[in-house]
mmCIF file of C-alpha atoms in Angstrom:
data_model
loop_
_atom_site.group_PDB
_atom_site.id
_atom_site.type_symbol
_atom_site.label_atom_id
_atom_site.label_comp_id
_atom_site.label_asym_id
_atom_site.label_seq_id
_atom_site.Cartn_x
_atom_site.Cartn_y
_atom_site.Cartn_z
ATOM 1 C CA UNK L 93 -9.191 36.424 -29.235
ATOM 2 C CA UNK L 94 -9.759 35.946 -25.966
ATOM 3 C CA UNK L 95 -7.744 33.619 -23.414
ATOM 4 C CA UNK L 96 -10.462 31.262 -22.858
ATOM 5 C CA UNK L 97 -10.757 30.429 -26.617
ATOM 6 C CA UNK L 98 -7.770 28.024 -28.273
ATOM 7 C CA UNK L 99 -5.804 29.143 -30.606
ATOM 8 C CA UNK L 100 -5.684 26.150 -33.246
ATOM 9 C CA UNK L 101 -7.200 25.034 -36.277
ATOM 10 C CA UNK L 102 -9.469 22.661 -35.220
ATOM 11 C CA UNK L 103 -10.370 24.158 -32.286
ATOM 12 C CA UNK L 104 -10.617 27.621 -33.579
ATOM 13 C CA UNK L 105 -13.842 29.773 -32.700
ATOM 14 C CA UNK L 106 -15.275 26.737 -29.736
ATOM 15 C CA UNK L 107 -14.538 28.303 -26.098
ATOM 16 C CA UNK L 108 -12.910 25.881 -23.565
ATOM 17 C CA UNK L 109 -15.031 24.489 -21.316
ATOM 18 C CA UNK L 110 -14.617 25.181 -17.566
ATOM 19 C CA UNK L 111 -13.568 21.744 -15.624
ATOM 20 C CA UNK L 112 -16.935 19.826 -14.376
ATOM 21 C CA UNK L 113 -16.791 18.977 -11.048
ATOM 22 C CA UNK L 114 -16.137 15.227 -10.918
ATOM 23 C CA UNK L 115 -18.389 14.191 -7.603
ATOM 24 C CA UNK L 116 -17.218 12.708 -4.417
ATOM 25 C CA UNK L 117 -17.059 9.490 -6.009
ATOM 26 C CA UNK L 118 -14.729 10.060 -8.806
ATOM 27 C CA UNK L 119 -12.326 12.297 -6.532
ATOM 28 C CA UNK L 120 -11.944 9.842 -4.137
ATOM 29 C CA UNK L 121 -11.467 7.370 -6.985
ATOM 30 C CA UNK L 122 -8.908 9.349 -8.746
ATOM 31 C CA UNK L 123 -6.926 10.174 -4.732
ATOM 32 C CA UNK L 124 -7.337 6.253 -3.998
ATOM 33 C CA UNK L 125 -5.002 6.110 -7.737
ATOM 34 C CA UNK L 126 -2.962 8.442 -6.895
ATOM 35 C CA UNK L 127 -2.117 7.091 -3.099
ATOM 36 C CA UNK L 128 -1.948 3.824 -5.110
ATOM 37 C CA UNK L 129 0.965 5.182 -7.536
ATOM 38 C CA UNK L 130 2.194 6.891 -5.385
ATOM 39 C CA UNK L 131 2.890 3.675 -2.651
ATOM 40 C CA UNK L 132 3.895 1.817 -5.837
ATOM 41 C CA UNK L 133 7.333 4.401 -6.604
ATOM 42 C CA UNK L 134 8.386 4.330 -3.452
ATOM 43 C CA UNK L 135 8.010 0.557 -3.214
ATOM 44 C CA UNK L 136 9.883 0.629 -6.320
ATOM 45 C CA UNK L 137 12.781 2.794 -4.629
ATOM 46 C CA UNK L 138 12.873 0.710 -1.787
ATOM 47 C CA UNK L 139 13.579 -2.145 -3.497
ATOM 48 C CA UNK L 140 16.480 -0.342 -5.117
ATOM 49 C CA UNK L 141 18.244 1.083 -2.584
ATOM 50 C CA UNK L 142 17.021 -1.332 0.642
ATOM 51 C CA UNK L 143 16.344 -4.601 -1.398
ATOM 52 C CA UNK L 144 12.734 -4.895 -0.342
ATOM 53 C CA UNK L 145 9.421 -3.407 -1.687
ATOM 54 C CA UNK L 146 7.217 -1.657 0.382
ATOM 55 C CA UNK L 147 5.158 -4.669 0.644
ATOM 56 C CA UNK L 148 7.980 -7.330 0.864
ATOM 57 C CA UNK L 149 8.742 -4.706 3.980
ATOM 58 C CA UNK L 150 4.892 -4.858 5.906
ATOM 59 C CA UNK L 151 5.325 -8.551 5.808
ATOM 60 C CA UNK L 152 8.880 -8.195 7.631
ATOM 61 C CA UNK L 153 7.178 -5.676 10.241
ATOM 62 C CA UNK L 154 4.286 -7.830 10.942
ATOM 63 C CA UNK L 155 6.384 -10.833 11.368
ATOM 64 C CA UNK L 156 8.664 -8.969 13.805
ATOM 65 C CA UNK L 157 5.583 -7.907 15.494
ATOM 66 C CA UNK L 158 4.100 -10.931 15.735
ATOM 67 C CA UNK L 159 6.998 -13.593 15.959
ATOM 68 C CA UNK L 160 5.352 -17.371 14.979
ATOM 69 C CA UNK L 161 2.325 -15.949 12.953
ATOM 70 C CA UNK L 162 1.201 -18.313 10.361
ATOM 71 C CA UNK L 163 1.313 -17.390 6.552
ATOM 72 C CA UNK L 164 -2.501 -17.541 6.816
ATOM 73 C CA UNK L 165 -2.705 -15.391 9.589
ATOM 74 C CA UNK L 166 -0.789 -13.239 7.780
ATOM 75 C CA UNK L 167 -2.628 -13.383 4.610
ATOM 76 C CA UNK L 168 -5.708 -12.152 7.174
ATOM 77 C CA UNK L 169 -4.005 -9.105 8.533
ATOM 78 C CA UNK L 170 -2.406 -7.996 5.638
ATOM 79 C CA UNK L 171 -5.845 -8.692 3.753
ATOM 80 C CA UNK L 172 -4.294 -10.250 1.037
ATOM 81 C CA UNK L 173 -4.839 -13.431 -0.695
ATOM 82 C CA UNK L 174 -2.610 -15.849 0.200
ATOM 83 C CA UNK L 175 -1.870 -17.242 -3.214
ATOM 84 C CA UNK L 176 -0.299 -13.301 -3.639
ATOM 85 C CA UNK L 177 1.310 -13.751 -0.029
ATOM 86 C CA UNK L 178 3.293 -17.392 -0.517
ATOM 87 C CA UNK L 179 5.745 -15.611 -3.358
ATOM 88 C CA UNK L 180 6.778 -13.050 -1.429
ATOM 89 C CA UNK L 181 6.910 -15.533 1.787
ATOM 90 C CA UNK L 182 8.972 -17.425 -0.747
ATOM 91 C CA UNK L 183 11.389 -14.486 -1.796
ATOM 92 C CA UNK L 184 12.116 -13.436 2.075
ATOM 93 C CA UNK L 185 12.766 -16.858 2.653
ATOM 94 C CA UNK L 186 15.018 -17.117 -0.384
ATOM 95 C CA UNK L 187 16.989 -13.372 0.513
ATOM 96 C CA UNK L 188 17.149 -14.817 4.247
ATOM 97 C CA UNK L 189 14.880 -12.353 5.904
ATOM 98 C CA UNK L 190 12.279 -15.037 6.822
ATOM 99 C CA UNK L 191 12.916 -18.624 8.352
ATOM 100 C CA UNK L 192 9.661 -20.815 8.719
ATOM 101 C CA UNK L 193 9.042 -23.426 11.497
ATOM 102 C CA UNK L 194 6.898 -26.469 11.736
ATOM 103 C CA UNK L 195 3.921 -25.727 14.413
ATOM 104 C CA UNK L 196 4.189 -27.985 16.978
ATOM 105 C CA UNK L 197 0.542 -28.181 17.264
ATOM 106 C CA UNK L 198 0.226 -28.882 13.673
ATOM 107 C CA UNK L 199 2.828 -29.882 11.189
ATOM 108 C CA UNK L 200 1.414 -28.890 8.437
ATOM 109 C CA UNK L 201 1.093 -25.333 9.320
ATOM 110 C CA UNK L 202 4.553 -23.465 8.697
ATOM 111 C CA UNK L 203 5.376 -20.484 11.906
ATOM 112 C CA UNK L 204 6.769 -17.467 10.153
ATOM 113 C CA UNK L 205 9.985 -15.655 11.940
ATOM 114 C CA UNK L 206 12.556 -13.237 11.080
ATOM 115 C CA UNK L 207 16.346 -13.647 10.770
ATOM 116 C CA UNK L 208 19.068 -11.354 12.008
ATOM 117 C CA UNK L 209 18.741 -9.919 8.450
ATOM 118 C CA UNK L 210 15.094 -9.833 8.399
ATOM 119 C CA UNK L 211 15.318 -7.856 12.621
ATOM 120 C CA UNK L 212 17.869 -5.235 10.565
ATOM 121 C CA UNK L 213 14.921 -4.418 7.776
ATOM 122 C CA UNK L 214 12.449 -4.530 10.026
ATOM 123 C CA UNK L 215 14.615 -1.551 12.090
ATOM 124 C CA UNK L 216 15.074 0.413 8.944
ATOM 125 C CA UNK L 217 12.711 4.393 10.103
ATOM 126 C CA UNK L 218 14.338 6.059 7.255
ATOM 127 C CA UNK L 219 12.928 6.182 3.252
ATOM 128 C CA UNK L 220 10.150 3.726 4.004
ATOM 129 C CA UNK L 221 6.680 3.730 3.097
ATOM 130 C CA UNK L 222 5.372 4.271 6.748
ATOM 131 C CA UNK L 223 7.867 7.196 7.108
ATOM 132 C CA UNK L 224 5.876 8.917 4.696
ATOM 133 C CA UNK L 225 2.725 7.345 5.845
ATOM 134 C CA UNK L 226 4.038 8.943 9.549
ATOM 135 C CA UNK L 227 5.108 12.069 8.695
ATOM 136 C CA UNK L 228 1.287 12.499 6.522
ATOM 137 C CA UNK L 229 -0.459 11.060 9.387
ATOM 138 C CA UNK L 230 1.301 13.590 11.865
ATOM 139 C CA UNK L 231 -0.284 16.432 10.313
ATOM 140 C CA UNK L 232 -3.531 15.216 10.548
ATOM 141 C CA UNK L 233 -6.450 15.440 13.587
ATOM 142 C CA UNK L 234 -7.345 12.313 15.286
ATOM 143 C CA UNK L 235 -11.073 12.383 14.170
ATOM 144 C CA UNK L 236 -9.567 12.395 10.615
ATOM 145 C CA UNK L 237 -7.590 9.646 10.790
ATOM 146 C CA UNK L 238 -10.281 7.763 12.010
ATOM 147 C CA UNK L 239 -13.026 9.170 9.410
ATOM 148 C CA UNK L 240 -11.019 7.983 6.735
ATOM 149 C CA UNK L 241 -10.166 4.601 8.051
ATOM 150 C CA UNK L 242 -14.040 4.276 8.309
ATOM 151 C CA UNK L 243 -14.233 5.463 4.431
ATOM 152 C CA UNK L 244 -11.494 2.886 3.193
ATOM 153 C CA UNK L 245 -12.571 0.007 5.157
ATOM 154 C CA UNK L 246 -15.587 0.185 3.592
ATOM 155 C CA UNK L 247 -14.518 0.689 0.084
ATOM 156 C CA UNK L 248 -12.142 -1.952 0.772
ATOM 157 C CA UNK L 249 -14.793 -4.135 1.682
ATOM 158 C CA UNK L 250 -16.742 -3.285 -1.339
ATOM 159 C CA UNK L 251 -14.090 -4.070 -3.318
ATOM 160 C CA UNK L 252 -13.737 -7.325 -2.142
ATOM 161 C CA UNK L 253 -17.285 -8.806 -2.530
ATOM 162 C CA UNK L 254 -17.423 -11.033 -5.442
#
């Protein structure tokens, strides 16, 4: 019998099939799943061994970035909803990463800044998400990078249109 044939009952006597290629679409699908699992165990590590997910994280380094941002500002740059935003707003808060202010301007809008705590996360290099993201990015061309931030804005956009 030759290698290309199984070996099995069932299966005896039908040759194996050589892999189909998928198409552009379903690769990028199936890379955009595996960044995506990929972002979600070492978000999962984080939170073990620096007490914040990788997202819990990009809100610290946005609001160290931009000290006073509003939670719907926020929302905006991190392109998330805020519904999905206000519990982890809530959890900073809560671990005392994240103190809120009143805006003078307008009291009911809440100004987002971080604690001493919250400035030692935000310093954290090592282990992170955006080390990895870093260390990826180094090895890539400029024209690259930019190529595929063209590609996933867009499917991000598709993605979000109801």
């Amino acid at each position: 019998m030759r290698r290309s044939e199984p070996h099995s009952r069932r299966g005896a006597g039908l040759r194996r099939r050589s892999a189909a290629p998928l198409g552009r679409r379903l690769e990028l699908l199936q890379l955009l799943w595996a960044v995506d699992h990929g972002l979600t165990q070492v978000s999962k590590r984080m939170g073990r061994t620096m007490g914040v997910t990788g997202l819990q994280r990009l809100v610290v380094r946005l609001v160290g970035r931009r000290p006073g941002i509003s939670a719907g500002e926020l929302a905006g740059a991190l392109r998330l909803h805020p519904s999905t935003l206000t519990g982890v707003l809530r959890l900073l808060a809560e671990r005392g990463l994240l103190r809120r202010s009143v805006d003078e301007g307008d009291a009911r809008r809440a100004r987002l800044h971080l604690t001493a705590s919250g400035w030692r996360v935000d310093a954290l290099r090592a282990g992170t998400v955006e080390s990895r993201v870093r260390r990826a990015m180094a090895a890539c061309a400029p024209r690259d990078l930019a190529a595929t931030r063209r590609v996933l804005l867009r499917v991000g956009a598709s993605l979000a249109r109801r």
